Amino acid sequence: MDINYFLSVIGLVLIIEGFPYFLFPEKLKKYLSQITTIPDLYLRGFGLMAMVFGLILLYIARSRMGF
């Protein structure tokens, strides 16, 4: 694995994760305080869907790159 590629991916993830904190800090605080009322089952389901979608995107990207 190329370390530059790995660092690029980590950097991109941090940029995307930082957007809500930078652009909407007051809305993010409100959302995070409300997230405690959401049942664990729904949060786990959302997390699972996000991971599966990420794996699908990763598979598509890597298959197009010839890996």
Tab-separated table of C-alpha atoms in Angstrom:
chain	number	residue	atom	x	y	z
A	1	MET	CA	0.000	0.000	0.000
A	2	ASP	CA	1.277	3.419	-0.911
A	3	ILE	CA	1.592	5.625	2.181
A	4	ASN	CA	0.769	8.748	0.143
A	5	TYR	CA	-2.527	7.207	-0.951
A	6	PHE	CA	-3.326	6.216	2.640
A	7	LEU	CA	-2.546	9.694	3.973
A	8	SER	CA	-4.643	11.241	1.187
A	9	VAL	CA	-7.629	9.108	2.165
A	10	ILE	CA	-7.245	9.960	5.863
A	11	GLY	CA	-6.926	13.650	4.993
A	12	LEU	CA	-10.071	13.551	2.867
A	13	VAL	CA	-12.021	11.820	5.641
A	14	LEU	CA	-10.916	14.485	8.139
A	15	ILE	CA	-11.929	17.293	5.757
A	16	ILE	CA	-15.374	15.783	5.210
A	17	GLU	CA	-15.835	15.101	8.927
A	18	GLY	CA	-14.805	18.653	9.796
A	19	PHE	CA	-17.309	20.410	7.531
A	20	PRO	CA	-20.347	20.216	9.858
A	21	TYR	CA	-18.319	21.440	12.843
A	22	PHE	CA	-16.985	24.411	10.863
A	23	LEU	CA	-20.113	25.378	8.927
A	24	PHE	CA	-22.921	24.623	11.401
A	25	PRO	CA	-21.591	24.442	14.979
A	26	GLU	CA	-24.866	25.554	16.620
A	27	LYS	CA	-26.972	23.095	14.611
A	28	LEU	CA	-24.482	20.315	15.305
A	29	LYS	CA	-24.732	20.884	19.063
A	30	LYS	CA	-28.522	20.691	18.859
A	31	TYR	CA	-28.369	17.528	16.734
A	32	LEU	CA	-25.879	15.846	19.031
A	33	SER	CA	-28.032	16.581	22.071
A	34	GLN	CA	-31.039	15.041	20.293
A	35	ILE	CA	-29.179	11.925	19.160
A	36	THR	CA	-29.401	10.481	22.679
A	37	THR	CA	-33.165	10.064	22.190
A	38	ILE	CA	-32.753	7.843	19.113
A	39	PRO	CA	-32.977	4.106	19.924
A	40	ASP	CA	-29.719	2.156	19.663
A	41	LEU	CA	-31.230	-0.173	17.064
A	42	TYR	CA	-31.780	2.700	14.625
A	43	LEU	CA	-28.286	4.075	15.174
A	44	ARG	CA	-26.776	0.627	14.599
A	45	GLY	CA	-28.865	0.198	11.454
A	46	PHE	CA	-27.724	3.549	10.104
A	47	GLY	CA	-24.102	2.708	10.926
A	48	LEU	CA	-24.410	-0.662	9.198
A	49	MET	CA	-25.934	0.923	6.085
A	50	ALA	CA	-23.157	3.527	6.000
A	51	MET	CA	-20.466	0.837	6.256
A	52	VAL	CA	-22.059	-1.318	3.537
A	53	PHE	CA	-22.409	1.706	1.245
A	54	GLY	CA	-18.763	2.584	1.917
A	55	LEU	CA	-17.656	-0.958	1.111
A	56	ILE	CA	-19.644	-0.887	-2.135
A	57	LEU	CA	-18.044	2.430	-3.127
A	58	LEU	CA	-14.607	1.095	-2.227
A	59	TYR	CA	-15.211	-2.072	-4.264
A	60	ILE	CA	-16.351	-0.061	-7.298
A	61	ALA	CA	-13.407	2.343	-7.048
A	62	ARG	CA	-10.833	-0.410	-6.648
A	63	SER	CA	-12.281	-2.542	-9.444
A	64	ARG	CA	-12.112	0.423	-11.825
A	65	MET	CA	-8.507	1.090	-10.834
A	66	GLY	CA	-7.498	-2.452	-11.652
A	67	PHE	CA	-6.588	-3.651	-8.129
